[in-house]
Amino acid sequence: MPILSVRHVTTYRYRRPVAFGEHRLMFRPRDSYDQRLIETTLEIEPEPASLRWMFDVFGNCVAVASFDRRAETLRFVCGITLDHTPEHTPDFPLAPHATHYPFGYGAEDMPDLSRSIERQWPDPRHEVDAWARSFIPATGRIPTQELLADMTRSVRRNFTYTARSEKGVQDPLHTLRTKCGSCRDFAVLMMEGVRALGMAARFVSGYLYNPRNDRDRHVGGGSTHAWLQVYLPGAGWVEFDPTNGIVGNRDLIRVAVARDPRQAVPLHGSYFGLASDDLGMRVDVEVVELPESPPGQHPPEVPSVEPPLAAIR
């Protein structure tokens, strides 16, 4: 179980001192059986007048910062240390009726899954539908794991990753036609493809661990990362990263999940000034593996009280 450390720095610069509106941030990873939060730190400059915490509708931890000072620079430095348990195999246990596609969800699950099955983007010519169904053999039956793994790895093989600084997500039809996009674009395309097949999917925002920034292993490091989860009976929510062809949680640090990517923006807020005052934003993310603890020692436990923090955007 490697110990991973994340340093996430976001800096906004302005031509003159400006006032800041409320800023909301999602940076605190979700504690789970496969990732245990050890420590978090947060520094904000200028220091916020107040910082409060809440859980959103998906159970993500959200910090809300308010400011009473003007400044030319707004900077958030987030530090995370966690115990990560990677799943090295794409094999996961499924309920007997879901081992092969097509399958259906039980009546008890449908009220909670229905919004995650709904398509979110128009597809008037059924192009995304056709792409998703191209992974199904003529017989119409295929192991569910194989279907989703093939779709995930096809994006990695046949699409070109491009880092985009623009806000928002590309239309999945644009991503499909150009075969080009960022990690969030690929995640949304595959979400729409999975939903076209009647399966529930949701968006995941977090971080990617890439030892030595090895582009032969992964792309998309150096910033926040995005992928998706698919709900599979017997296995629950399973991770799929089409940008890197990853099935399972290997090298993926989960921070926030949402039905729509707009609900999982790592940092957003506002300032009061002219549009020309904005000199841009810089994001730097570094994820490294820490040395193992000496025999007999264990990583410190997560504090049971809300950790003292000071900042994000």
Tab-separated table of C-alpha atoms in Angstrom:
chain	number	residue	atom	x	y	z
A	1	MET	CA	0.000	0.000	0.000
A	2	PRO	CA	2.023	3.005	-1.217
A	3	ILE	CA	1.874	6.310	0.625
A	4	LEU	CA	1.241	9.069	-1.921
A	5	SER	CA	1.774	12.788	-1.422
A	6	VAL	CA	0.020	15.451	-3.501
A	7	ARG	CA	0.966	19.128	-3.729
A	8	HIS	CA	-1.590	21.182	-5.666
A	9	VAL	CA	-0.861	24.876	-6.242
A	10	THR	CA	-3.308	27.229	-7.991
A	11	THR	CA	-2.303	30.855	-8.566
A	12	TYR	CA	-4.436	33.678	-10.000
A	13	ARG	CA	-2.767	36.970	-10.958
A	14	TYR	CA	-4.321	40.369	-11.626
A	15	ARG	CA	-3.138	43.651	-13.109
A	16	ARG	CA	-4.142	45.574	-9.986
A	17	PRO	CA	-5.546	44.708	-6.537
A	18	VAL	CA	-9.053	43.287	-6.896
A	19	ALA	CA	-11.713	42.128	-4.451
A	20	PHE	CA	-12.707	38.457	-4.330
A	21	GLY	CA	-16.057	36.770	-4.135
A	22	GLU	CA	-16.737	33.463	-2.467
A	23	HIS	CA	-14.536	30.571	-3.592
A	24	ARG	CA	-15.514	26.889	-3.399
A	25	LEU	CA	-12.969	24.111	-3.531
A	26	MET	CA	-12.913	20.342	-3.690
A	27	PHE	CA	-9.478	19.016	-2.854
A	28	ARG	CA	-9.974	16.702	0.136
A	29	PRO	CA	-9.964	13.058	-1.108
A	30	ARG	CA	-12.839	10.763	-0.253
A	31	ASP	CA	-11.891	8.273	2.466
A	32	SER	CA	-12.630	4.727	1.387
A	33	TYR	CA	-11.426	1.149	1.625
A	34	ASP	CA	-8.911	1.789	-1.176
A	35	GLN	CA	-7.577	5.183	-0.071
A	36	ARG	CA	-7.137	6.368	3.506
A	37	LEU	CA	-6.493	10.033	4.148
A	38	ILE	CA	-3.533	10.602	6.478
A	39	GLU	CA	-3.018	14.352	6.428
A	40	THR	CA	-4.263	17.470	4.662
A	41	THR	CA	-2.997	21.042	4.659
A	42	LEU	CA	-4.340	24.133	2.961
A	43	GLU	CA	-2.735	27.571	2.712
A	44	ILE	CA	-4.474	30.576	1.151
A	45	GLU	CA	-2.946	33.931	0.292
A	46	PRO	CA	-4.376	36.406	1.103
A	47	GLU	CA	-5.791	34.780	4.213
A	48	PRO	CA	-9.566	34.359	3.931
A	49	ALA	CA	-11.891	36.144	6.321
A	50	SER	CA	-13.714	32.850	6.861
A	51	LEU	CA	-13.471	29.220	5.804
A	52	ARG	CA	-16.339	26.798	6.292
A	53	TRP	CA	-16.843	23.155	5.366
A	54	MET	CA	-19.809	21.235	4.020
A	55	PHE	CA	-20.791	18.067	2.159
A	56	ASP	CA	-22.500	18.442	-1.209
A	57	VAL	CA	-25.344	16.289	-2.515
A	58	PHE	CA	-22.870	13.581	-3.614
A	59	GLY	CA	-21.043	13.474	-0.272
A	60	ASN	CA	-18.002	15.366	-1.556
A	61	CYS	CA	-16.184	17.519	0.979
A	62	VAL	CA	-16.371	21.199	-0.030
A	63	ALA	CA	-14.572	24.174	1.511
A	64	VAL	CA	-16.004	27.674	1.055
A	65	ALA	CA	-13.647	30.644	1.500
A	66	SER	CA	-14.730	34.278	1.848
A	67	PHE	CA	-12.388	37.278	1.581
A	68	ASP	CA	-12.359	40.857	2.869
A	69	ARG	CA	-9.035	42.015	1.365
A	70	ARG	CA	-7.972	43.100	-2.100
A	71	ALA	CA	-4.844	41.627	-3.685
A	72	GLU	CA	-3.002	41.251	-6.997
A	73	THR	CA	-2.447	37.533	-6.404
A	74	LEU	CA	-4.719	34.809	-5.064
A	75	ARG	CA	-2.899	31.564	-4.263
A	76	PHE	CA	-4.043	28.210	-2.939
A	77	VAL	CA	-1.559	25.543	-1.832
A	78	CYS	CA	-3.102	22.168	-0.989
A	79	GLY	CA	-1.150	19.292	0.528
A	80	ILE	CA	-2.462	15.738	0.775
A	81	THR	CA	-0.933	12.532	2.131
A	82	LEU	CA	-2.851	9.277	1.783
A	83	ASP	CA	-2.508	5.525	1.951
A	84	HIS	CA	-3.488	4.183	-1.481
A	85	THR	CA	-4.392	0.560	-2.207
A	86	PRO	CA	-4.165	-0.050	-5.966
A	87	GLU	CA	-6.262	-2.636	-7.773
A	88	HIS	CA	-3.884	-4.163	-10.299
A	89	THR	CA	-6.406	-6.369	-12.039
A	90	PRO	CA	-9.379	-5.480	-14.250
A	91	ASP	CA	-11.245	-8.492	-12.824
A	92	PHE	CA	-13.968	-7.551	-10.357
A	93	PRO	CA	-16.807	-9.702	-8.988
A	94	LEU	CA	-20.173	-9.139	-10.620
A	95	ALA	CA	-23.640	-10.355	-9.742
A	96	PRO	CA	-24.500	-13.437	-11.836
A	97	HIS	CA	-27.057	-11.585	-13.959
A	98	ALA	CA	-24.531	-8.811	-14.788
A	99	THR	CA	-21.556	-10.892	-15.900
A	100	HIS	CA	-22.586	-10.425	-19.542
A	101	TYR	CA	-24.074	-7.451	-21.357
A	102	PRO	CA	-26.912	-6.633	-21.718
A	103	PHE	CA	-28.094	-6.719	-18.126
A	104	GLY	CA	-30.555	-4.724	-16.036
A	105	TYR	CA	-30.461	-3.001	-12.674
A	106	GLY	CA	-32.710	-4.135	-9.847
A	107	ALA	CA	-35.850	-2.211	-8.942
A	108	GLU	CA	-34.321	-1.189	-5.615
A	109	ASP	CA	-31.360	0.513	-7.360
A	110	MET	CA	-33.126	2.268	-10.231
A	111	PRO	CA	-34.512	5.269	-8.255
A	112	ASP	CA	-30.961	6.198	-7.252
A	113	LEU	CA	-29.271	5.322	-10.544
A	114	SER	CA	-31.780	6.728	-13.036
A	115	ARG	CA	-30.256	10.229	-13.275
A	116	SER	CA	-26.809	8.683	-13.856
A	117	ILE	CA	-28.220	6.651	-16.746
A	118	GLU	CA	-29.828	9.646	-18.487
A	119	ARG	CA	-27.954	11.085	-21.457
A	120	GLN	CA	-26.731	14.630	-20.796
A	121	TRP	CA	-25.716	15.685	-24.338
A	122	PRO	CA	-27.723	15.684	-27.607
A	123	ASP	CA	-26.840	12.997	-30.141
A	124	PRO	CA	-29.288	13.657	-33.019
A	125	ARG	CA	-27.576	11.339	-35.504
A	126	HIS	CA	-26.862	8.648	-32.883
A	127	GLU	CA	-23.113	8.895	-33.456
A	128	VAL	CA	-22.197	8.253	-29.825
A	129	ASP	CA	-24.731	5.416	-29.769
A	130	ALA	CA	-23.087	3.828	-32.807
A	131	TRP	CA	-19.622	4.233	-31.287
A	132	ALA	CA	-20.698	2.572	-28.046
A	133	ARG	CA	-22.443	-0.286	-29.842
A	134	SER	CA	-19.404	-0.930	-32.030
A	135	PHE	CA	-17.882	-2.707	-29.006
A	136	ILE	CA	-20.741	-5.232	-28.907
A	137	PRO	CA	-20.323	-8.345	-31.090
A	138	ALA	CA	-22.940	-9.393	-33.613
A	139	THR	CA	-24.229	-12.059	-31.225
A	140	GLY	CA	-25.203	-9.276	-28.827
A	141	ARG	CA	-23.621	-10.971	-25.788
A	142	ILE	CA	-20.242	-10.034	-24.345
A	143	PRO	CA	-18.683	-10.226	-20.877
A	144	THR	CA	-19.436	-6.908	-19.173
A	145	GLN	CA	-15.843	-6.495	-17.990
A	146	GLU	CA	-14.528	-7.077	-21.501
A	147	LEU	CA	-16.964	-4.577	-23.028
A	148	LEU	CA	-16.006	-1.758	-20.668
A	149	ALA	CA	-12.289	-2.542	-20.786
A	150	ASP	CA	-12.352	-2.520	-24.611
A	151	MET	CA	-14.101	0.858	-24.664
A	152	THR	CA	-11.626	2.303	-22.147
A	153	ARG	CA	-8.547	1.085	-23.983
A	154	SER	CA	-9.895	2.056	-27.401
A	155	VAL	CA	-9.897	5.716	-26.368
A	156	ARG	CA	-6.307	5.374	-25.158
A	157	ARG	CA	-5.231	3.798	-28.478
A	158	ASN	CA	-7.232	5.804	-30.993
A	159	PHE	CA	-7.628	9.298	-29.509
A	160	THR	CA	-5.023	12.029	-29.015
A	161	TYR	CA	-4.696	13.625	-25.590
A	162	THR	CA	-4.426	17.421	-25.544
A	163	ALA	CA	-4.239	19.540	-22.406
A	164	ARG	CA	-6.853	22.312	-22.588
A	165	SER	CA	-6.879	25.426	-20.412
A	166	GLU	CA	-10.374	26.424	-21.527
A	167	LYS	CA	-13.175	26.018	-19.019
A	168	GLY	CA	-15.797	23.352	-19.418
A	169	VAL	CA	-16.040	20.167	-21.433
A	170	GLN	CA	-16.158	19.601	-25.174
A	171	ASP	CA	-19.335	18.300	-26.739
A	172	PRO	CA	-18.843	14.499	-26.877
A	173	LEU	CA	-19.692	14.595	-30.584
A	174	HIS	CA	-16.751	16.964	-31.161
A	175	THR	CA	-14.455	14.674	-29.179
A	176	LEU	CA	-15.647	11.658	-31.143
A	177	ARG	CA	-15.326	13.324	-34.554
A	178	THR	CA	-11.901	14.884	-33.958
A	179	LYS	CA	-10.588	12.006	-31.795
A	180	CYS	CA	-8.863	14.648	-29.693
A	181	GLY	CA	-9.441	16.100	-26.242
A	182	SER	CA	-8.446	16.379	-22.615
A	183	CYS	CA	-9.011	13.870	-19.830
A	184	ARG	CA	-12.356	15.434	-18.905
A	185	ASP	CA	-13.467	15.322	-22.564
A	186	PHE	CA	-12.620	11.618	-22.830
A	187	ALA	CA	-14.368	10.896	-19.521
A	188	VAL	CA	-17.572	12.595	-20.687
A	189	LEU	CA	-17.493	10.837	-24.077
A	190	MET	CA	-17.215	7.435	-22.409
A	191	MET	CA	-19.891	8.378	-19.867
A	192	GLU	CA	-22.290	9.161	-22.697
A	193	GLY	CA	-21.314	5.928	-24.459
A	194	VAL	CA	-21.894	3.866	-21.319
A	195	ARG	CA	-25.222	5.605	-20.722
A	196	ALA	CA	-26.220	4.876	-24.314
A	197	LEU	CA	-25.870	1.195	-23.385
A	198	GLY	CA	-28.164	1.641	-20.389
A	199	MET	CA	-25.516	1.674	-17.665
A	200	ALA	CA	-25.109	4.254	-14.895
A	201	ALA	CA	-21.979	6.418	-15.054
A	202	ARG	CA	-20.645	9.351	-13.069
A	203	PHE	CA	-17.759	11.811	-13.401
A	204	VAL	CA	-14.703	11.643	-11.136
A	205	SER	CA	-12.240	14.444	-10.424
A	206	GLY	CA	-8.926	13.791	-8.707
A	207	TYR	CA	-5.229	13.250	-9.271
A	208	LEU	CA	-3.049	10.913	-11.318
A	209	TYR	CA	0.117	9.311	-9.974
A	210	ASN	CA	2.689	8.958	-12.751
A	211	PRO	CA	6.139	7.854	-11.539
A	212	ARG	CA	8.891	10.020	-13.018
A	213	ASN	CA	6.303	11.693	-15.299
A	214	ASP	CA	6.591	8.721	-17.646
A	215	ARG	CA	4.472	9.615	-20.703
A	216	ASP	CA	4.770	6.027	-21.919
A	217	ARG	CA	2.842	5.016	-18.815
A	218	HIS	CA	0.349	7.861	-18.351
A	219	VAL	CA	-0.662	11.219	-19.796
A	220	GLY	CA	-2.588	13.924	-18.007
A	221	GLY	CA	-0.323	14.482	-14.994
A	222	GLY	CA	0.825	17.874	-13.738
A	223	SER	CA	-2.739	19.076	-13.156
A	224	THR	CA	-5.993	17.703	-11.841
A	225	HIS	CA	-7.252	14.590	-13.622
A	226	ALA	CA	-10.670	13.243	-14.617
A	227	TRP	CA	-12.125	9.814	-15.319
A	228	LEU	CA	-15.429	8.012	-14.707
A	229	GLN	CA	-17.100	5.326	-12.652
A	230	VAL	CA	-19.666	2.797	-13.884
A	231	TYR	CA	-22.111	1.112	-11.517
A	232	LEU	CA	-21.971	-2.666	-11.888
A	233	PRO	CA	-24.167	-4.971	-9.780
A	234	GLY	CA	-22.014	-6.976	-7.390
A	235	ALA	CA	-18.995	-4.691	-7.779
A	236	GLY	CA	-20.494	-1.247	-7.162
A	237	TRP	CA	-18.888	1.864	-8.676
A	238	VAL	CA	-15.834	0.787	-10.715
A	239	GLU	CA	-13.165	3.205	-12.028
A	240	PHE	CA	-12.369	3.588	-15.746
A	241	ASP	CA	-9.794	6.073	-17.056
A	242	PRO	CA	-10.100	6.242	-20.860
A	243	THR	CA	-7.251	8.772	-21.107
A	244	ASN	CA	-4.773	6.135	-19.929
A	245	GLY	CA	-6.673	2.906	-20.516
A	246	ILE	CA	-6.822	2.180	-16.769
A	247	VAL	CA	-9.452	-0.220	-15.429
A	248	GLY	CA	-9.657	-0.051	-11.644
A	249	ASN	CA	-8.145	2.536	-9.322
A	250	ARG	CA	-4.442	1.994	-10.074
A	251	ASP	CA	-2.620	5.367	-9.896
A	252	LEU	CA	-5.928	7.250	-9.489
A	253	ILE	CA	-6.644	9.390	-6.402
A	254	ARG	CA	-10.365	10.041	-6.124
A	255	VAL	CA	-11.412	13.457	-4.787
A	256	ALA	CA	-14.958	14.173	-6.005
A	257	VAL	CA	-17.713	12.315	-7.867
A	258	ALA	CA	-20.708	13.869	-9.609
A	259	ARG	CA	-23.394	13.174	-12.194
A	260	ASP	CA	-22.186	16.115	-14.310
A	261	PRO	CA	-18.605	17.485	-14.571
A	262	ARG	CA	-19.848	20.973	-13.712
A	263	GLN	CA	-20.645	19.621	-10.241
A	264	ALA	CA	-17.049	18.508	-9.611
A	265	VAL	CA	-14.960	21.584	-10.484
A	266	PRO	CA	-11.915	21.475	-8.159
A	267	LEU	CA	-11.884	25.242	-7.581
A	268	HIS	CA	-14.082	28.094	-8.713
A	269	GLY	CA	-14.936	31.586	-7.556
A	270	SER	CA	-15.148	35.206	-8.679
A	271	TYR	CA	-13.396	38.551	-8.456
A	272	PHE	CA	-14.635	42.124	-8.737
A	273	GLY	CA	-12.849	44.116	-11.423
A	274	LEU	CA	-12.467	44.547	-15.163
A	275	ALA	CA	-12.031	41.601	-17.484
A	276	SER	CA	-8.660	43.110	-18.472
A	277	ASP	CA	-7.490	42.849	-14.843
A	278	ASP	CA	-7.249	39.066	-15.162
A	279	LEU	CA	-3.669	38.022	-16.021
A	280	GLY	CA	-4.396	34.307	-15.996
A	281	MET	CA	-4.185	31.242	-13.832
A	282	ARG	CA	-1.441	28.677	-13.255
A	283	VAL	CA	-1.983	25.183	-11.835
A	284	ASP	CA	0.836	22.903	-10.709
A	285	VAL	CA	0.213	19.418	-9.344
A	286	GLU	CA	2.896	17.035	-8.135
A	287	VAL	CA	2.130	13.496	-6.975
A	288	VAL	CA	4.974	11.447	-5.496
A	289	GLU	CA	5.324	8.219	-3.545
A	290	LEU	CA	6.783	8.612	-0.066
A	291	PRO	CA	9.237	6.120	1.463
A	292	GLU	CA	7.622	3.328	3.429
A	293	SER	CA	7.498	3.667	7.199
A	294	PRO	CA	10.171	1.732	9.101
A	295	PRO	CA	9.078	-1.659	10.513
A	296	GLY	CA	6.912	-1.197	13.573
A	297	GLN	CA	5.864	2.324	12.597
A	298	HIS	CA	2.584	3.321	11.058
A	299	PRO	CA	1.475	6.497	9.291
A	300	PRO	CA	-0.250	8.957	11.612
A	301	GLU	CA	-3.992	8.573	11.954
A	302	VAL	CA	-6.317	11.084	10.362
A	303	PRO	CA	-7.496	13.640	12.948
A	304	SER	CA	-11.050	13.006	14.071
A	305	VAL	CA	-11.760	16.737	14.089
A	306	GLU	CA	-11.896	19.053	11.111
A	307	PRO	CA	-8.272	19.881	10.199
A	308	PRO	CA	-7.136	23.475	10.429
A	309	LEU	CA	-6.838	24.849	6.908
A	310	ALA	CA	-6.342	28.207	5.351
A	311	ALA	CA	-7.333	28.206	1.418
A	312	ILE	CA	-8.455	27.319	-2.933
A	313	ARG	CA	-10.222	28.588	-6.265
